[in-house]
PDB file of C-alpha atoms in Angstrom:
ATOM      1  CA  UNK A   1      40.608  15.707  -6.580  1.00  0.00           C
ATOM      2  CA  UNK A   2      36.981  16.743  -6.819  1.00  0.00           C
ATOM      3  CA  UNK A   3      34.121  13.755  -6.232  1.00  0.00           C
ATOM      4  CA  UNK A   4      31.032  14.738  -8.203  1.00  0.00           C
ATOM      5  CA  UNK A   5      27.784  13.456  -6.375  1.00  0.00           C
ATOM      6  CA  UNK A   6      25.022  12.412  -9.139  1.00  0.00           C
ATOM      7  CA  UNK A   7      21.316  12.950  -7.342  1.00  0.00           C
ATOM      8  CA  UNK A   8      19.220   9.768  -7.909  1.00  0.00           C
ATOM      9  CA  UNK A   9      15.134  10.082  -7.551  1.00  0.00           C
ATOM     10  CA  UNK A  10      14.029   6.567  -5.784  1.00  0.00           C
ATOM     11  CA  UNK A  11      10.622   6.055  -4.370  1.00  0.00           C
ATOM     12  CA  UNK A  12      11.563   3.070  -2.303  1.00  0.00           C
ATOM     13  CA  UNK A  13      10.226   5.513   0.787  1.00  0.00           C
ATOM     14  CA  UNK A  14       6.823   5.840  -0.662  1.00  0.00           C
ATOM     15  CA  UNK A  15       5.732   2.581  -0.207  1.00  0.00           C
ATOM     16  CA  UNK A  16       4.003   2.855   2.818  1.00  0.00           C
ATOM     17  CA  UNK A  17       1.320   5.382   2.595  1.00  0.00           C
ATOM     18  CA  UNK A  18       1.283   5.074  -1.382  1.00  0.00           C
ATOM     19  CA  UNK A  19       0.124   1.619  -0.636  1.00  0.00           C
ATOM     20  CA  UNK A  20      -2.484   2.476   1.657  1.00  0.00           C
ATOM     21  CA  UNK A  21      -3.759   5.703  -0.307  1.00  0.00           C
ATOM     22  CA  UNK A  22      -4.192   3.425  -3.841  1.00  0.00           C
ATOM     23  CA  UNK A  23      -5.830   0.341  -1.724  1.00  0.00           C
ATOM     24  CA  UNK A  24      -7.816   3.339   0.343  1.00  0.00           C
ATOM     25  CA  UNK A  25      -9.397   5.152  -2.849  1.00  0.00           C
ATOM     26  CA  UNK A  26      -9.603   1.908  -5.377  1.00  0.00           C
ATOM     27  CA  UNK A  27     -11.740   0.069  -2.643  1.00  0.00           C
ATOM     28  CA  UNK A  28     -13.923   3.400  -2.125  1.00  0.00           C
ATOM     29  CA  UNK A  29     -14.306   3.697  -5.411  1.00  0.00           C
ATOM     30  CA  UNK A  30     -15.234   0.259  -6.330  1.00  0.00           C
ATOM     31  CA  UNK A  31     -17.258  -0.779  -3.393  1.00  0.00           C
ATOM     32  CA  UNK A  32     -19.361   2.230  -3.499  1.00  0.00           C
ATOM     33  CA  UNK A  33     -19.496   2.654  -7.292  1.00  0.00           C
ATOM     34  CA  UNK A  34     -21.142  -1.346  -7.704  1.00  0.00           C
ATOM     35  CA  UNK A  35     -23.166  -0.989  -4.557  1.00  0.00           C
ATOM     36  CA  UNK A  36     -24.789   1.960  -5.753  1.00  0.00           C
ATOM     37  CA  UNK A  37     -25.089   0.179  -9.709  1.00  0.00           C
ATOM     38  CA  UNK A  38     -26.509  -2.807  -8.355  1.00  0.00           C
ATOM     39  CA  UNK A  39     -29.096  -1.016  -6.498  1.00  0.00           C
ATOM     40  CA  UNK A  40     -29.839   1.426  -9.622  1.00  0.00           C
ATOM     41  CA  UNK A  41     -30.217  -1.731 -11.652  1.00  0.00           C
ATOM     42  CA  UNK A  42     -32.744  -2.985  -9.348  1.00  0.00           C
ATOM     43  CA  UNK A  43     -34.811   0.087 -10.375  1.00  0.00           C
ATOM     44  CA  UNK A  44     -34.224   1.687  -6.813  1.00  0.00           C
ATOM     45  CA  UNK A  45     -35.072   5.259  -6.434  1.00  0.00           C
ATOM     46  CA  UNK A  46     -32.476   8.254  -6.419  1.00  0.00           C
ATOM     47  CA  UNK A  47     -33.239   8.719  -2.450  1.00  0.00           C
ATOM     48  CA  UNK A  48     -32.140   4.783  -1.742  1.00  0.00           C
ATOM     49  CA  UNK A  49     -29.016   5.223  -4.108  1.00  0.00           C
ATOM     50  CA  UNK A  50     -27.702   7.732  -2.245  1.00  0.00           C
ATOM     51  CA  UNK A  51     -28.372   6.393   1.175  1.00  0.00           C
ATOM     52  CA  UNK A  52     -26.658   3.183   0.267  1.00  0.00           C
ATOM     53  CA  UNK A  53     -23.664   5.234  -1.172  1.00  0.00           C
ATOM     54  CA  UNK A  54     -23.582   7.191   1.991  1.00  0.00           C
ATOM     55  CA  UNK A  55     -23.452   4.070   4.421  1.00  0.00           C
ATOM     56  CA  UNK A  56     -21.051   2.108   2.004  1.00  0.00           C
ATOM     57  CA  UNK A  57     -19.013   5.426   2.642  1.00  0.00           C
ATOM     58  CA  UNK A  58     -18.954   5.290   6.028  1.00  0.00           C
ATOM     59  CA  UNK A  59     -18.595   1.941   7.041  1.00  0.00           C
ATOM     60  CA  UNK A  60     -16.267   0.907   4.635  1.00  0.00           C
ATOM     61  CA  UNK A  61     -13.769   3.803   5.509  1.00  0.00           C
ATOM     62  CA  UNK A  62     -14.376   2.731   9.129  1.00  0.00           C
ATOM     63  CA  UNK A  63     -13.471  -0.618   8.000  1.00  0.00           C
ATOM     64  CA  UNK A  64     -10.450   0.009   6.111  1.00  0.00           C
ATOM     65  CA  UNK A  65      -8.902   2.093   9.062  1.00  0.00           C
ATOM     66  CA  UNK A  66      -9.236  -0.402  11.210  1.00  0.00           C
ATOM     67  CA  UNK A  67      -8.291  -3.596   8.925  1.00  0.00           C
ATOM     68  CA  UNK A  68      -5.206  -1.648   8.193  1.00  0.00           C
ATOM     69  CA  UNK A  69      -4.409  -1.076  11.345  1.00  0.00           C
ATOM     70  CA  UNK A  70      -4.774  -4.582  12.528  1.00  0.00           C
ATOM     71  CA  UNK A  71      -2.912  -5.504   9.936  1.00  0.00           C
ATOM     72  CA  UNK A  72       0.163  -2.978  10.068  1.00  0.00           C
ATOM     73  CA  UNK A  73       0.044  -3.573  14.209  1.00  0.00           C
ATOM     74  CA  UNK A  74       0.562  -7.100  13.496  1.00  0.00           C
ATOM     75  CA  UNK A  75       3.437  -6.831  10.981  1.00  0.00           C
ATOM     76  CA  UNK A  76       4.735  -4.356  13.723  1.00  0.00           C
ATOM     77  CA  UNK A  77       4.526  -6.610  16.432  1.00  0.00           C
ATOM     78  CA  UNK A  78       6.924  -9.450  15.019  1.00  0.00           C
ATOM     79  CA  UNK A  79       8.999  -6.755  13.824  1.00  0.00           C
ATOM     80  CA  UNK A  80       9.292  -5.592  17.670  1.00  0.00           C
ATOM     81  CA  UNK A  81       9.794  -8.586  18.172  1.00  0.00           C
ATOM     82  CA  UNK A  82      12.190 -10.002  16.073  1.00  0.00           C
ATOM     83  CA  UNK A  83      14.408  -7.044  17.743  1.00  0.00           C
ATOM     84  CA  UNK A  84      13.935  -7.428  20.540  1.00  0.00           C
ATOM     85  CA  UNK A  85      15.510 -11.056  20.092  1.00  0.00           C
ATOM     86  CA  UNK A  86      18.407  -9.916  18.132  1.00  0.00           C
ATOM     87  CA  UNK A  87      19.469  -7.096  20.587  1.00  0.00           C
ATOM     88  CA  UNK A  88      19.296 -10.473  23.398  1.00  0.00           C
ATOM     89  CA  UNK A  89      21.616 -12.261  20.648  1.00  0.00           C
ATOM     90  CA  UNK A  90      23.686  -9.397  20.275  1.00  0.00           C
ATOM     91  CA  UNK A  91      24.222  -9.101  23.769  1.00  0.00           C
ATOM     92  CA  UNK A  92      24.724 -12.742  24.490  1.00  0.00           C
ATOM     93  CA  UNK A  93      26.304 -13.418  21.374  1.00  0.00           C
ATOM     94  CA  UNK A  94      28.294 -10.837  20.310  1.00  0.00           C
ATOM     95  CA  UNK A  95      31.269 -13.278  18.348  1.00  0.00           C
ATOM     96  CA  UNK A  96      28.326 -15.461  16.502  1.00  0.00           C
ATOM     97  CA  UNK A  97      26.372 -12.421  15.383  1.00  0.00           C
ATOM     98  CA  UNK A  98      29.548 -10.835  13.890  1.00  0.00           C
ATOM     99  CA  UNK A  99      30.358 -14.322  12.415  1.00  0.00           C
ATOM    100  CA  UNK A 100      26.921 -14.162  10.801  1.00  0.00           C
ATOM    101  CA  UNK A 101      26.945 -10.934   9.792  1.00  0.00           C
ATOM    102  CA  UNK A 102      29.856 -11.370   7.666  1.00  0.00           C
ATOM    103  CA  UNK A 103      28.708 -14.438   6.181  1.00  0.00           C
ATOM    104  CA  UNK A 104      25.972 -12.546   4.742  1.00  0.00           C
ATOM    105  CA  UNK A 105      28.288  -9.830   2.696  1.00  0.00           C
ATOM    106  CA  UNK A 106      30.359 -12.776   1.800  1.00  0.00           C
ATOM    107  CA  UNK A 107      27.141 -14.633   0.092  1.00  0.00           C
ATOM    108  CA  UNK A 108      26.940 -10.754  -1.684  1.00  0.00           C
ATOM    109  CA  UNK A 109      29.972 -10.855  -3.467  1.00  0.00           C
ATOM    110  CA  UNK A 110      32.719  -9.656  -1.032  1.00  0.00           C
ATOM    111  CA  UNK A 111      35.903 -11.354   0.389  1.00  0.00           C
ATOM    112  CA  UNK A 112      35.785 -12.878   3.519  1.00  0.00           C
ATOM    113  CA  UNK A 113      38.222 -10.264   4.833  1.00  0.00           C
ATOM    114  CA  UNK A 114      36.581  -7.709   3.529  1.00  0.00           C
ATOM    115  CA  UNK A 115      33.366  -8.785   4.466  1.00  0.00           C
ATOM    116  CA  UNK A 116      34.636  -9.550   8.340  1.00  0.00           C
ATOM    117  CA  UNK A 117      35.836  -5.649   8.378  1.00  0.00           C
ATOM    118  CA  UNK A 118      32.726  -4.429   7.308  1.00  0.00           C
ATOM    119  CA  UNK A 119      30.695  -6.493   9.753  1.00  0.00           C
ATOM    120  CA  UNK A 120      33.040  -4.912  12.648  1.00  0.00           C
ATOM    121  CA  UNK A 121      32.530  -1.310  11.611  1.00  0.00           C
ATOM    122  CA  UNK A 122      29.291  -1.613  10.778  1.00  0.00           C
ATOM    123  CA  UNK A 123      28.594  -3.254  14.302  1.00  0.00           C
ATOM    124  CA  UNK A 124      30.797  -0.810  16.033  1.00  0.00           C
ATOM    125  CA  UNK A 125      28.675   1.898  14.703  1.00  0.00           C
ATOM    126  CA  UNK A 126      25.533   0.640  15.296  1.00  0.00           C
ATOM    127  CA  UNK A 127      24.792  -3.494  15.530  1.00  0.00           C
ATOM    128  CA  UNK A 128      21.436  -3.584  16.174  1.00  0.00           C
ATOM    129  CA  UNK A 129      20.366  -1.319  12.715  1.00  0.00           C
ATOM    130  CA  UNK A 130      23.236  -3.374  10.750  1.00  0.00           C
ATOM    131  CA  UNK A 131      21.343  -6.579  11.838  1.00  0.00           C
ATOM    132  CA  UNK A 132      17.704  -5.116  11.277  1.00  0.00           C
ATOM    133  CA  UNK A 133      18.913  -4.206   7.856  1.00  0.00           C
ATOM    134  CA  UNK A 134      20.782  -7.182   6.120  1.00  0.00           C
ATOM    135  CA  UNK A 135      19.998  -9.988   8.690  1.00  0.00           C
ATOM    136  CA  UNK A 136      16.069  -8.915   9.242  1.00  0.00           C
ATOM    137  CA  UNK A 137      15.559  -7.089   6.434  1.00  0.00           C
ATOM    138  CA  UNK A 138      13.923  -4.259   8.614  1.00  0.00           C
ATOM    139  CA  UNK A 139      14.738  -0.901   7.046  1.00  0.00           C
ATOM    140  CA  UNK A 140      13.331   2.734   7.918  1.00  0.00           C
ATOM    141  CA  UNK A 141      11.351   3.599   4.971  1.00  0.00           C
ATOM    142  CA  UNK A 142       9.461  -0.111   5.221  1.00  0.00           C
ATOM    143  CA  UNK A 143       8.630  -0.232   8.676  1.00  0.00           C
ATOM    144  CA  UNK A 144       5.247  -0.711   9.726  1.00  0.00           C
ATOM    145  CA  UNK A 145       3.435   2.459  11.032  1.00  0.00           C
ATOM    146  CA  UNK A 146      -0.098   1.025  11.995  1.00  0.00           C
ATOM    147  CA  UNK A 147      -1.636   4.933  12.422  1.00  0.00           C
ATOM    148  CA  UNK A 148      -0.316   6.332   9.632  1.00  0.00           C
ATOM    149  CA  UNK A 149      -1.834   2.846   7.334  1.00  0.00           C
ATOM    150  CA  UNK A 150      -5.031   3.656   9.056  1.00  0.00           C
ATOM    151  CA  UNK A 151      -5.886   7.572   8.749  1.00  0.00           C
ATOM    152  CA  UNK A 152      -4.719   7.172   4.842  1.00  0.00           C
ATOM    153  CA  UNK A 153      -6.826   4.602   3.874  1.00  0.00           C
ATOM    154  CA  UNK A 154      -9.799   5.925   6.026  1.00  0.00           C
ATOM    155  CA  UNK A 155      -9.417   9.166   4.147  1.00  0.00           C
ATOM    156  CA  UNK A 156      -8.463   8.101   0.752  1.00  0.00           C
ATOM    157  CA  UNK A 157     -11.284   5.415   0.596  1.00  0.00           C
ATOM    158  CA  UNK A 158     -13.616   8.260   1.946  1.00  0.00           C
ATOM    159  CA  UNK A 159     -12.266  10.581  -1.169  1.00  0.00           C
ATOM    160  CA  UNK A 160     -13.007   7.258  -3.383  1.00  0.00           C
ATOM    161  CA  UNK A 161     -16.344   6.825  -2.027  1.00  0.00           C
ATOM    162  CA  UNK A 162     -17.313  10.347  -2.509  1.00  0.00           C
ATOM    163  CA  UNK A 163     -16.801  10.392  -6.173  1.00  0.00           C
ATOM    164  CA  UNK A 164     -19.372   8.124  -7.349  1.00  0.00           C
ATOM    165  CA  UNK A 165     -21.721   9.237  -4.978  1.00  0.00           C
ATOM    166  CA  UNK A 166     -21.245  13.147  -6.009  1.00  0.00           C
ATOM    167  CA  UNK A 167     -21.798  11.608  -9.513  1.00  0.00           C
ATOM    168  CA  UNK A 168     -25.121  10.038  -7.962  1.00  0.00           C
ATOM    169  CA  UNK A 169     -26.107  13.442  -6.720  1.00  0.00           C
ATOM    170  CA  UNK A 170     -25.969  15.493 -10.047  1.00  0.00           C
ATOM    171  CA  UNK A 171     -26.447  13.042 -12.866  1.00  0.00           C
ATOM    172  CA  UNK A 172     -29.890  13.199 -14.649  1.00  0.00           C
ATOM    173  CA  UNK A 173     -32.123  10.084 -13.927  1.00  0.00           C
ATOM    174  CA  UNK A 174     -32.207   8.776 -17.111  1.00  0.00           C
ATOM    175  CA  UNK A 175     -28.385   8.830 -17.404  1.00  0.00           C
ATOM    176  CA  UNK A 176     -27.556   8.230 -13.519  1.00  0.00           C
ATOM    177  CA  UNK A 177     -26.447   4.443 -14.216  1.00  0.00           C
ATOM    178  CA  UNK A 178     -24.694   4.726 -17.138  1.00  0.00           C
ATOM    179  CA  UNK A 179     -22.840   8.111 -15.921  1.00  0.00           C
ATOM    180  CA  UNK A 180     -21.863   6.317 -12.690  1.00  0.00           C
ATOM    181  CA  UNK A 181     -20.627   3.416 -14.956  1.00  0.00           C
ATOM    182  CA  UNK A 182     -18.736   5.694 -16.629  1.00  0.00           C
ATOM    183  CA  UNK A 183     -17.729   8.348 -14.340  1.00  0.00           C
ATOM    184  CA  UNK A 184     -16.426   5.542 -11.688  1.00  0.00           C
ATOM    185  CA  UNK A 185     -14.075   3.774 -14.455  1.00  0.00           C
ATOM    186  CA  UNK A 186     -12.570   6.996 -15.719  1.00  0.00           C
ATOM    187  CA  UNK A 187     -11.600   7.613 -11.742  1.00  0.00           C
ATOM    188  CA  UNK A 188     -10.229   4.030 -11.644  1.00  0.00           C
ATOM    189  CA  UNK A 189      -7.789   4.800 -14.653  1.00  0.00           C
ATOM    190  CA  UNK A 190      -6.977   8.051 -13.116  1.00  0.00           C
ATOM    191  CA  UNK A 191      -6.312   6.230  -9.963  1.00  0.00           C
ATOM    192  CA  UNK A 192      -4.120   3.940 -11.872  1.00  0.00           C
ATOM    193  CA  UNK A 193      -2.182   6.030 -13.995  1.00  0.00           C
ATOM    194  CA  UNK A 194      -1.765   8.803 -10.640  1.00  0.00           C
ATOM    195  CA  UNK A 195      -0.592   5.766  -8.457  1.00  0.00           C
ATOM    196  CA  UNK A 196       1.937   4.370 -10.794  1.00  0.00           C
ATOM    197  CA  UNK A 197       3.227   8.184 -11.909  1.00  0.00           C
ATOM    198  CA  UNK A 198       4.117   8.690  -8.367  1.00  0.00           C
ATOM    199  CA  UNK A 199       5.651   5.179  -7.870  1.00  0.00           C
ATOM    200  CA  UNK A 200       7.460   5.478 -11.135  1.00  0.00           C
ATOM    201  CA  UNK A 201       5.820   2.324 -12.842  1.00  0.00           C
ATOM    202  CA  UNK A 202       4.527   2.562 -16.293  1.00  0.00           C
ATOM    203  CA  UNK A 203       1.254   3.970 -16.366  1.00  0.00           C
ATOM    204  CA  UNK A 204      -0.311   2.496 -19.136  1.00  0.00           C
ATOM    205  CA  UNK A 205      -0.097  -0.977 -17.643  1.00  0.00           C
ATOM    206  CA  UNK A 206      -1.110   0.448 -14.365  1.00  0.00           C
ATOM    207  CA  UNK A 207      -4.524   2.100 -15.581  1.00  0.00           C
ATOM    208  CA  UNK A 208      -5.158  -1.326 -18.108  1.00  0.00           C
ATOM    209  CA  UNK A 209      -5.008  -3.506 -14.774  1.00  0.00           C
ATOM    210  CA  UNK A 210      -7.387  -1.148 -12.898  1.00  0.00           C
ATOM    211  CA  UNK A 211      -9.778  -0.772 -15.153  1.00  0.00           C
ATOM    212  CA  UNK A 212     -10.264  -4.185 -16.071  1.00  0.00           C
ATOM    213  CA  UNK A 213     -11.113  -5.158 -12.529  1.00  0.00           C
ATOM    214  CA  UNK A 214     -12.794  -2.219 -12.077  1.00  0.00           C
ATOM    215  CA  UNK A 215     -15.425  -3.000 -15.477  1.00  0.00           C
ATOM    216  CA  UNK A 216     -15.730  -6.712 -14.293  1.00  0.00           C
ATOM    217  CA  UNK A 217     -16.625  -5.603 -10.514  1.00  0.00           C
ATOM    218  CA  UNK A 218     -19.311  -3.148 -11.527  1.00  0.00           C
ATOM    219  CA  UNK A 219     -20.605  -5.086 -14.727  1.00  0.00           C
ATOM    220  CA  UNK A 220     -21.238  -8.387 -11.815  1.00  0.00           C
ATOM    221  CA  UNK A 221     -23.071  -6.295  -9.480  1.00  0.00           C
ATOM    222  CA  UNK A 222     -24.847  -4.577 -12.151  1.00  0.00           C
ATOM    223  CA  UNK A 223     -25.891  -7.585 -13.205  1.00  0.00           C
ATOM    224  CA  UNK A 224     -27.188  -9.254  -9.782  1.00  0.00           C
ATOM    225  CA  UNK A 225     -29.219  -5.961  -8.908  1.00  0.00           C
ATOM    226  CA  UNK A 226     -31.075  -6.436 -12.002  1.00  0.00           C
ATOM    227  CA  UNK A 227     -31.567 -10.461 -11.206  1.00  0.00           C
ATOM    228  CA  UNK A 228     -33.208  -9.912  -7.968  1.00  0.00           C
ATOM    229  CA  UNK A 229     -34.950  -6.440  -9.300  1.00  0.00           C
ATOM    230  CA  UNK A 230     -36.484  -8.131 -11.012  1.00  0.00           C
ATOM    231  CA  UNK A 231     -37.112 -11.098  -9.017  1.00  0.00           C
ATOM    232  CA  UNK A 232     -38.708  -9.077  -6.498  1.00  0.00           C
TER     233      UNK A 232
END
């Protein structure tokens, strides 16, 4: 009897660095793109446009690499943590952590026997990874990696950052603000439709949602640069 193996194309172990790389280019996009339209609206010159895109470059990609690694060590930490009080459990335990175990495939739709058998192999094979699974809900392809968060967003928000400012560089003067308008959204939708093409989500929904935010940021900034522009 021949088994025939069907190859299925999940991107459950994307999740990770896609979420850092959308956050990490969105955010350099956007924050640089309605920094540097609220300061064109404010009738700044072309040399103060581009210093303010550089420095919103650099210190918001510092800033992302280090919120996101804050933030992943953090969410590593308690996962560390949370192991590290299992494996005690485990070892203290052994009869009551089987016993729970089970319950859990039970509450999924298996027999109690069944369930208790599974609990023992699975624990017999490894405990400690069947409890991080289906007690913790810890799994491989989710676990925090606080570098890896850190050096993607740094690097896509700097790749974000850069657009809008190359835009900044090359655009005529009397087109710069409308061309960086323009120029930035079509990058957000791009962003959008990219991001949910490689997680497998519809990409018209995606690039709808991005945009929107993205026209709403730039069109309030836009708007307070020319408020105090002319103010001052």
């Amino acid at each position: 009897m021949h088994r025939h193996h069907h190859s299925e194309n999940h991107r459950n172990d994307r999740i990770g660095w896609l979420r850092a790389a959308v956050l990490g280019a969105n955010d350099g996009i956007i924050s640089t793109a309605c920094l540097m339209l609220g300061i064109a609206a404010s009738n700044a010159g072309r040399s103060e446009l581009l210093v303010a895109g550089v420095a919103a470059l650099v210190a918001g990609a510092m800033s992302m690499a280090a919120g996101e690694y804050v933030s992943v060590s953090s969410q590593s930490d308690t996962e560390n943590a949370d192991l590290e009080r299992e494996r005690g459990e485990l070892r203290d335990q052994p009869v009551a952590e089987h016993n729970e175990l089970a319950s859990i495939y039970v509450g999924r739709g298996l027999t109690p026997e069944l369930a208790t058998q599974v609990a023992q192999q699975l624990m017999s094979h490894d405990a400690l990874s069947a409890h991080a699974r289906d007690e913790l809900g810890i799994h491989d392809i989710t676990a925090a990696r606080p570098i890896q968060a850190a050096v993607t967003s740094a690097l896509t928000f700097s790749a974000g950052a850069a657009l809008p400012l190359l835009t900044a560089v090359i655009a005529p003067p009397h087109l710069l603000t409308a061309l960086l308008a323009g120029t930035s959204l079509f990058f957000l939708i791009g962003l959008g439709m990219l991001a949910a093409m490689a997680g497998g989500a519809p990409m018209l929904r995606s690039a709808l949602r991005v945009g929107f935010w993205g026209i709403l940021a730039m069109a309030i900034t836009a708007g307070i640069g020319r408020i105090f522009g002319t103010i001052i």
